[in-house]
Amino acid sequence: MNYNSDQVTKGPHRAPNRSLFYALGYTKEELDRPLIGVVSAYSEIVPGHQHLDKLARSVCDGVRMAGGTPILVPAIGVCDGIAMGHPGMKYSLPSRELIADSVETMAMAHCFDGMVLVPNCDKIVPGMVMAAIRVNIPSLVCSGGPMLAGRVHGNSATLSKMFEAVGSYKAGLIGEDELQEFEENCCPGCGSCAGMYTANSMNCLCEAIGFSLPGNGTIPAVYAARTQLAKKSGMQIMALVKQDIRPKDIFTRKAFENALSTDMALGCSTNTVLHLLALANEAGVDISLNTINEISERVPNLCHLAPAGPTHMQDLYLAGGVRAVMAQLAEAGFLHEDLVTATGKTVGENLAGAVNKNPEAIRPMDNPYSKTGGLAVLFGNLAENGCVVKRSAVAPEMLTHTGPARVFDSEEAAIEAIYNGKIVDGDVVVIRYEGPKGGPGMREMLNPTSALAGMKLDKTVALVTDGRFSGASRGASIGHVSPEAASGGLIRLVEEGDPITIDIPRYSIRLDVAEEELARRAASFEGPAAKPLTGWLSRYARLVTSANTGATLEK
């Protein structure tokens, strides 16, 4: 059998290449086997990644057991929680493109025959997968797994509760001792933060789309089953190489529909919209925001994991995991079951025997949290190209809301006003110039949303931005407004006190200002001074596209 790696290992003319492999300690026998890139995002700055060195070694063990030669290579990763609330967050979403480019570079430059991707957190998962689709060699994901939930005052707690506790402290609802109790106990160890935030959302959707082995989304990081999954993933990549099953065989239109259906049932992060659109772009599959609403209309929301509810990833795992959710969707006719997956089996074959072991963690189809899905895309004059809300984390009384705009040109200005008690019941907080170009980098707004929740304003105040939200955000938090302010979107013309009407059931958002007045504002509009940019963010700002197309870079 001919391998991609033959380009660097076979023939007299490749003797110089082989000499460098020998310098690394490889043997002739190892070079006669398929070369498998094991891409590890291990670092000592991301809790979700601090154990990936051990997990990647287990993947390598699996590759060797199945007759391949593993080659460990690195990838970077930003911890969104540590980057939150300061200029460092500008680098988070853009890092997705750096990761994709670097993984593509390592795979192409060294002629890997296959790859096992070992990420865990927010931008790292989609960045690696984007690269795998590009190079289109047999690949699969083995993520690091979720963190266990912490315990504070006898109750389960995660990072979202920690951020909300800051809001409660600022409002005088808790003291320093209680704040410290959250600080020391909400994140008990390694793994991606324990709610249905972006990292866990993407790890679950990799499983739903068929690009990982079952269990990838929910097996806790500290469980032995996670190590076993890593070894099995290492063994399975050898089967994919032999069968020549490639990413573009898996990332089809129907597979994206399966992922979106599972997304709606799980109540995933709004960031999944950005990332699924970016993956579809790499795969040459046309997925639009309208597609998302069409699926949301028919697929019910079955899970309320943190921040939407009291359950966490370990609860979903014990209830049967992603397979149990998908089995219910398949039985109801919401999934395509005949698609090829990274197991070498079809979706339907992967779901055989899956059962829901806890109807409190995974609602049955006849008793959903809502008949519609966890996400909704809103359209209107304020967001002609759409904006996104995690509908499953919105209080019923905020599904429709009209209120006066409180306008801020940065996250910092908004959070200062919230902390100083200047936001009141009924307000619609508007944060602009935080989009992909305007930020640049489309910062997550977990600090403002958590402050509102901690101050008990999440059921009376909405937040609208051309930036985005952490998966840990809850409430009427509406992000990804497109076009963004920096690209001439109407959000740039909103003035203090303007009425804004939000109607999530009707997928609508509107600035209730007369067209004549908006034309007058546009004619005299100047806008804020351009932000001084340094480093590669200046290049990113020039090349990045709109949120409604996944904030990918121009080709």
XYZ file of C-alpha atoms in Angstrom:
555
model
C 0.000 0.000 0.000
C 1.276 3.456 -0.880
C 1.303 6.070 1.883
C 1.461 9.850 1.884
C 4.607 9.539 4.015
C 6.382 7.718 1.170
C 7.288 11.245 -0.003
C 9.715 11.536 2.918
C 10.584 7.904 3.725
C 10.925 5.915 0.488
C 13.562 5.749 -2.242
C 17.257 6.658 -2.555
C 16.411 10.304 -3.243
C 14.776 10.520 0.203
C 17.911 9.443 2.072
C 18.450 13.020 3.379
C 14.897 13.069 4.728
C 15.376 9.694 6.408
C 18.636 10.824 7.970
C 16.728 13.493 9.893
C 14.209 10.951 11.119
C 17.135 8.823 12.300
C 18.477 11.885 14.116
C 15.200 11.896 16.030
C 15.716 8.284 17.067
C 13.276 6.631 14.680
C 14.195 3.227 13.270
C 13.844 1.848 9.764
C 10.977 -0.331 11.013
C 9.124 2.730 12.270
C 9.593 4.545 8.976
C 8.117 1.573 7.125
C 4.818 2.124 8.985
C 2.221 4.871 8.473
C 3.263 8.137 10.138
C 0.478 9.463 12.350
C 0.560 13.041 13.585
C -0.698 13.272 17.165
C -1.493 16.970 17.554
C -1.489 17.911 21.238
C -2.553 21.287 22.640
C -0.899 20.531 25.981
C 0.177 23.563 28.002
C 0.414 24.689 31.598
C -1.871 27.722 31.172
C -5.196 26.084 30.230
C -6.951 23.853 32.826
C -8.578 21.941 30.005
C -5.154 21.209 28.528
C -2.910 20.579 31.495
C -3.389 16.802 31.228
C -3.211 16.510 27.448
C 0.429 15.411 27.590
C -0.656 12.174 29.259
C -3.687 11.781 26.993
C -1.600 12.320 23.860
C 0.853 9.665 25.049
C -2.061 7.271 25.404
C -3.079 8.074 21.825
C 0.506 7.297 20.795
C 0.277 3.977 22.626
C -2.853 3.133 20.645
C -1.202 4.036 17.349
C 1.742 1.758 18.138
C -0.530 -1.100 19.217
C -2.253 -0.919 15.833
C 0.950 -0.876 13.828
C 1.581 2.810 13.194
C 4.296 5.287 14.107
C 2.992 8.183 16.211
C 4.656 11.583 15.876
C 3.757 14.081 18.593
C 3.470 17.724 17.479
C 2.164 20.810 19.338
C -0.644 23.319 18.970
C -1.318 26.539 20.881
C -4.412 27.338 22.906
C -5.912 30.345 24.703
C -7.763 29.886 27.987
C -10.876 31.971 27.454
C -11.565 32.217 31.180
C -8.141 33.693 31.909
C -8.355 35.920 28.818
C -11.836 37.166 29.780
C -12.512 40.817 30.530
C -9.291 42.410 29.233
C -7.598 43.013 25.849
C -6.232 39.467 25.798
C -9.675 38.214 24.775
C -9.136 39.892 21.398
C -6.761 37.023 20.609
C -9.127 34.165 21.415
C -11.291 33.787 18.313
C -8.462 34.826 15.955
C -6.329 32.054 17.460
C -8.665 29.581 15.738
C -7.163 30.625 12.405
C -3.588 30.388 13.743
C -4.282 26.883 15.031
C -5.813 25.778 11.741
C -2.883 27.191 9.780
C -0.273 25.634 12.072
C -1.846 22.161 12.066
C -2.169 22.325 8.272
C 1.491 23.343 8.114
C 2.724 20.461 10.263
C 0.648 17.883 8.404
C 1.582 19.039 4.918
C 5.255 19.760 5.586
C 5.884 16.348 7.141
C 3.580 14.185 4.996
C 1.525 12.582 7.755
C -0.631 9.632 6.727
C -3.239 10.421 9.364
C -3.849 12.584 12.420
C -5.353 12.265 15.860
C -6.269 15.706 17.180
C -5.969 16.142 20.954
C -7.581 19.496 21.851
C -10.131 20.379 24.499
C -11.076 24.034 24.745
C -12.977 26.665 22.858
C -11.110 27.677 19.688
C -8.672 24.801 19.712
C -11.231 22.146 18.749
C -12.616 23.932 15.665
C -9.166 25.209 14.679
C -7.726 21.701 14.577
C -10.768 20.292 12.796
C -10.665 23.066 10.172
C -7.100 22.006 9.384
C -8.043 18.332 9.189
C -10.738 19.108 6.629
C -8.286 21.204 4.601
C -5.542 18.601 4.372
C -8.145 15.820 4.126
C -6.039 12.947 5.411
C -7.661 10.317 7.671
C -8.204 12.032 11.024
C -10.312 12.045 14.170
C -10.634 14.003 17.408
C -9.895 12.759 20.915
C -10.588 15.652 23.270
C -9.411 16.036 26.854
C -12.876 15.757 28.392
C -14.871 17.916 30.802
C -13.936 19.041 34.285
C -16.004 17.751 37.180
C -18.298 20.348 38.744
C -17.131 21.945 41.970
C -19.057 22.268 45.220
C -19.862 25.536 46.957
C -22.101 25.622 50.033
C -23.186 22.070 49.291
C -24.311 22.875 45.742
C -22.702 22.119 42.406
C -20.875 25.092 40.922
C -18.886 25.847 37.786
C -17.098 28.803 36.222
C -20.356 30.498 35.220
C -21.397 30.657 38.881
C -17.974 32.108 39.677
C -18.426 34.973 37.230
C -21.962 35.566 38.490
C -20.659 35.663 42.057
C -18.581 38.709 41.098
C -21.784 40.470 40.053
C -23.427 39.465 43.316
C -20.428 40.810 45.240
C -20.530 44.121 43.334
C -24.248 44.398 44.141
C -23.597 43.746 47.829
C -25.504 40.453 47.772
C -22.521 38.405 49.007
C -19.360 39.260 50.915
C -15.665 38.626 50.330
C -15.679 35.325 52.216
C -18.391 33.862 49.997
C -16.685 35.196 46.877
C -13.495 33.451 47.978
C -15.456 30.250 48.597
C -16.509 30.258 44.935
C -12.997 31.185 43.808
C -11.374 28.246 45.551
C -13.956 25.532 44.855
C -15.811 26.042 41.552
C -13.046 24.568 39.356
C -11.745 21.438 41.152
C -9.231 20.187 38.581
C -8.300 19.532 34.971
C -10.746 19.437 32.079
C -12.905 21.795 30.056
C -15.218 23.796 32.348
C -18.086 21.607 33.491
C -21.117 23.249 31.867
C -22.401 23.181 28.292
C -20.010 25.951 27.370
C -18.237 26.244 24.015
C -15.504 23.664 24.638
C -17.898 20.922 25.671
C -20.373 21.981 22.999
C -17.785 21.500 20.257
C -16.539 18.215 21.729
C -20.117 16.919 21.778
C -20.712 18.114 18.225
C -17.533 16.386 16.995
C -19.146 13.215 18.303
C -22.509 14.086 16.752
C -20.999 14.800 13.356
C -19.111 11.492 13.476
C -15.556 12.814 13.771
C -14.698 11.107 17.057
C -15.354 7.888 18.903
C -18.463 7.724 21.133
C -17.830 9.272 24.532
C -15.625 12.071 23.234
C -18.045 14.775 24.348
C -18.853 13.682 27.876
C -16.368 11.268 29.517
C -14.878 13.341 32.379
C -11.224 14.275 32.039
C -10.201 12.461 35.218
C -11.918 9.151 34.449
C -9.915 6.124 33.324
C -12.422 5.808 30.484
C -10.912 8.977 28.984
C -7.471 7.345 28.861
C -9.019 4.245 27.322
C -10.763 6.427 24.726
C -7.393 7.933 23.830
C -5.839 4.513 23.280
C -8.827 3.386 21.213
C -8.603 6.591 19.139
C -4.954 5.822 18.428
C -5.885 2.347 17.298
C -8.856 3.575 15.263
C -6.845 6.049 13.200
C -4.971 3.073 11.761
C -8.266 1.570 10.646
C -9.249 4.884 9.021
C -5.917 4.983 7.167
C -6.430 1.428 5.948
C -10.033 2.119 4.891
C -9.060 5.549 3.487
C -11.907 7.316 5.312
C -11.146 11.037 5.168
C -12.660 14.146 6.808
C -14.515 15.227 3.680
C -16.194 11.798 3.628
C -17.564 12.634 7.079
C -18.238 16.386 6.896
C -21.174 16.264 4.494
C -24.306 18.394 4.389
C -26.289 15.670 6.189
C -23.634 15.330 8.871
C -23.850 19.063 9.594
C -27.617 18.692 9.858
C -27.086 15.913 12.415
C -24.725 18.164 14.354
C -27.216 21.038 14.337
C -30.064 18.773 15.457
C -27.931 17.542 18.349
C -26.899 21.125 19.083
C -30.558 22.123 19.461
C -31.331 19.188 21.732
C -28.300 19.760 23.967
C -28.634 23.547 24.209
C -25.086 24.282 23.088
C -23.136 27.536 23.089
C -23.900 30.283 20.556
C -20.255 29.962 19.496
C -21.149 26.687 17.799
C -22.788 28.799 15.096
C -19.468 30.499 14.316
C -17.537 27.259 14.372
C -19.957 25.064 12.431
C -20.145 27.743 9.724
C -16.339 27.823 9.606
C -16.119 24.032 9.351
C -18.768 24.006 6.627
C -16.764 26.617 4.755
C -13.688 24.361 4.829
C -15.763 21.380 3.692
C -17.431 23.291 0.849
C -20.880 22.744 2.383
C -23.484 25.511 2.249
C -24.912 26.078 5.729
C -26.700 29.374 6.360
C -28.243 30.977 9.431
C -31.652 30.191 7.929
C -30.715 26.502 7.984
C -30.108 26.815 11.718
C -33.559 28.297 12.333
C -35.223 25.648 10.190
C -33.692 22.909 12.330
C -34.385 24.829 15.549
C -38.055 25.022 14.624
C -38.497 21.257 14.509
C -35.954 19.812 16.988
C -36.852 20.163 20.698
C -34.498 21.184 23.491
C -33.926 18.191 25.783
C -31.094 19.334 28.073
C -30.608 22.267 30.430
C -26.984 21.947 31.432
C -25.214 24.818 33.180
C -25.638 27.730 32.671
C -29.210 27.020 31.535
C -29.947 24.628 34.410
C -28.526 22.712 37.375
C -27.011 19.724 35.545
C -23.412 19.406 34.365
C -21.371 17.379 31.904
C -20.838 14.512 34.326
C -24.623 14.235 34.664
C -24.979 14.052 30.897
C -22.269 11.374 30.793
C -23.975 9.251 33.458
C -27.303 9.645 31.649
C -25.869 8.030 28.520
C -24.018 10.926 26.932
C -24.378 12.252 23.413
C -25.344 8.784 22.165
C -28.441 8.775 24.398
C -29.512 12.189 23.112
C -28.912 11.198 19.505
C -30.735 7.889 19.937
C -33.877 9.770 20.955
C -33.482 12.144 18.013
C -32.980 9.224 15.635
C -36.063 7.434 16.915
C -38.062 10.615 16.258
C -36.705 10.835 12.707
C -34.472 13.872 13.237
C -31.150 12.285 12.219
C -29.575 10.853 9.079
C -28.467 7.402 10.258
C -26.718 6.079 7.148
C -23.668 8.378 7.255
C -20.076 7.161 7.580
C -18.247 8.120 10.795
C -14.780 7.871 12.321
C -15.704 4.542 13.899
C -15.928 3.036 10.434
C -19.598 2.391 11.171
C -22.693 4.411 10.334
C -24.410 6.844 12.669
C -27.201 4.344 13.225
C -24.768 1.543 14.049
C -23.000 3.791 16.566
C -26.305 4.463 18.337
C -27.302 0.811 18.704
C -28.083 0.023 22.334
C -27.919 3.639 23.542
C -30.516 4.441 26.225
C -31.428 7.448 28.345
C -30.509 6.526 31.918
C -31.707 9.765 33.517
C -34.789 11.575 32.164
C -33.977 14.518 34.441
C -30.650 15.148 32.689
C -31.977 14.250 29.219
C -35.670 14.932 28.855
C -37.640 12.395 26.780
C -39.038 13.570 23.462
C -42.575 13.823 24.842
C -41.463 16.114 27.694
C -38.867 18.558 26.320
C -37.841 21.811 27.926
C -39.192 23.440 24.776
C -40.532 22.241 21.451
C -37.937 24.383 19.712
C -34.152 24.084 19.790
C -31.617 25.643 22.118
C -30.417 28.296 19.637
C -32.238 30.932 17.619
C -31.069 33.342 14.942
C -32.872 36.685 14.945
C -33.262 38.974 11.942
C -34.468 42.552 11.577
C -33.233 46.030 10.755
C -30.792 45.915 13.694
C -29.294 42.665 12.353
C -30.079 42.341 8.666
C -27.692 39.397 8.346
C -28.672 37.856 11.669
C -27.682 37.605 15.318
C -27.685 34.630 17.680
C -29.148 33.867 21.105
C -29.002 30.781 23.317
C -32.766 30.500 23.623
C -32.597 27.641 26.121
C -30.807 29.915 28.634
C -33.323 32.776 28.362
C -35.983 33.198 31.053
C -39.524 32.820 29.632
C -40.385 36.424 30.518
C -37.481 37.682 28.375
C -38.349 35.802 25.196
C -40.125 38.965 24.120
C -38.924 42.328 25.374
C -38.987 45.996 24.425
C -36.776 48.456 26.223
C -34.595 51.546 25.884
C -31.095 51.172 24.506
C -28.153 51.851 26.818
C -25.314 52.309 24.368
C -21.606 51.568 24.867
C -18.753 51.499 22.375
C -16.735 48.919 24.304
C -17.121 46.081 26.780
C -15.172 48.043 29.405
C -17.607 50.965 29.298
C -20.584 48.619 29.629
C -19.199 46.642 32.557
C -18.336 49.862 34.396
C -21.932 51.052 34.049
C -23.295 47.679 35.189
C -20.999 47.495 38.221
C -21.913 51.076 39.174
C -25.637 50.333 39.185
C -26.472 52.444 36.137
C -28.391 49.653 34.362
C -31.979 49.139 35.525
C -34.899 46.816 34.871
C -36.129 46.963 31.292
C -32.923 48.255 29.713
C -31.369 46.846 26.545
C -27.595 47.112 26.882
C -25.970 47.632 23.461
C -22.231 46.953 23.152
C -20.792 47.723 19.731
C -17.429 47.931 17.966
C -16.600 44.529 19.448
C -17.206 42.492 16.285
C -14.642 40.503 14.281
C -13.252 43.653 12.610
C -14.240 46.243 15.175
C -12.821 44.548 18.250
C -10.896 43.243 16.557
C -11.375 39.621 17.503
C -15.028 39.530 18.585
C -14.477 39.306 22.337
C -16.706 37.160 24.534
C -18.877 39.140 26.955
C -19.074 36.836 29.963
C -18.287 39.619 32.430
C -21.303 41.802 31.505
C -23.752 38.908 31.236
C -22.563 37.359 34.492
C -22.693 40.701 36.261
C -26.320 41.128 35.202
C -27.132 37.585 36.359
C -25.316 38.057 39.651
C -27.240 41.302 40.242
C -30.537 39.496 39.516
C -31.082 41.513 36.336
C -30.874 38.622 33.843
C -34.672 38.308 33.802
C -35.311 42.013 33.177
C -32.376 43.297 31.090
C -31.277 42.250 27.594
C -27.816 42.587 26.102
C -27.172 43.021 22.369
C -23.713 43.115 20.798
C -21.752 42.623 17.603
C -19.311 40.754 19.828
C -20.112 37.326 21.162
C -20.870 35.482 24.376
C -19.245 32.701 26.314
C -21.189 29.467 26.454
C -21.328 30.231 30.168
C -23.550 33.267 29.517
C -27.265 33.130 30.226
C -30.189 35.494 29.888
C -31.313 37.439 26.820
C -27.743 37.713 25.578
C -27.881 38.356 21.840
C -24.577 38.363 19.978
C -23.004 38.154 16.518
C -25.034 41.166 15.275
C -24.302 41.331 11.553
C -23.331 43.577 9.885
C -21.191 44.757 12.780
C -20.729 48.433 13.636
C -17.250 48.588 12.122
C -18.649 47.330 8.798
C -21.467 49.874 8.643
C -24.171 47.903 10.439
C -27.208 49.737 11.789
C -26.036 49.023 15.337
C -23.590 51.920 14.861
C -26.514 54.383 14.656
C -28.295 53.322 17.861
C -28.602 56.195 20.338
C -29.251 56.273 24.065
C -32.924 55.621 24.809
C -33.881 54.234 21.385
C -36.521 51.498 21.791
C -35.399 48.017 20.753
C -37.870 45.155 20.377
C -36.738 41.554 20.762
C -39.078 38.698 19.812
C -37.195 35.407 20.051
C -40.186 33.142 19.240
C -40.586 35.075 15.975
C -36.821 35.241 15.327
C -36.988 39.029 15.246
C -35.001 41.991 16.547
C -35.767 45.581 15.626
C -34.600 49.111 16.317
C -37.862 51.063 16.553
C -36.651 54.314 14.994
C -38.136 55.910 11.873
C -36.270 55.405 8.598
C -36.059 59.174 8.087
C -34.325 59.609 11.426
C -31.914 56.762 10.702
C -31.077 58.348 7.335
C -30.379 61.668 9.084
C -28.061 59.950 11.556
C -26.251 58.079 8.792
C -25.650 61.288 6.821
C -23.857 62.966 9.731
C -22.261 59.850 11.237
C -18.600 60.014 12.177
C -18.067 57.130 14.612
C -15.304 56.609 17.134
C -11.649 57.007 16.277
C -10.000 53.941 14.783
C -8.330 51.691 17.339
C -4.543 51.525 17.098
C -3.587 47.975 16.166
C -0.310 46.182 16.575
C 0.944 42.709 15.766
C -0.995 40.183 13.750
C -4.399 41.441 14.939
C -4.050 44.252 12.396
C -3.783 41.638 9.645
C -6.708 39.721 11.125
C -8.889 42.860 11.162
C -8.191 43.427 7.469
C -8.971 39.865 6.416
C -11.738 38.624 8.733
C -15.265 38.240 7.373
C -18.585 38.757 9.121
C -19.922 36.665 12.001
C -22.811 35.432 9.855
C -20.291 33.595 7.664
C -18.350 32.152 10.606
C -15.799 34.987 10.999
C -13.465 33.125 8.681
C -10.660 34.852 6.806
C -10.952 36.033 3.221
C -9.445 33.552 0.806
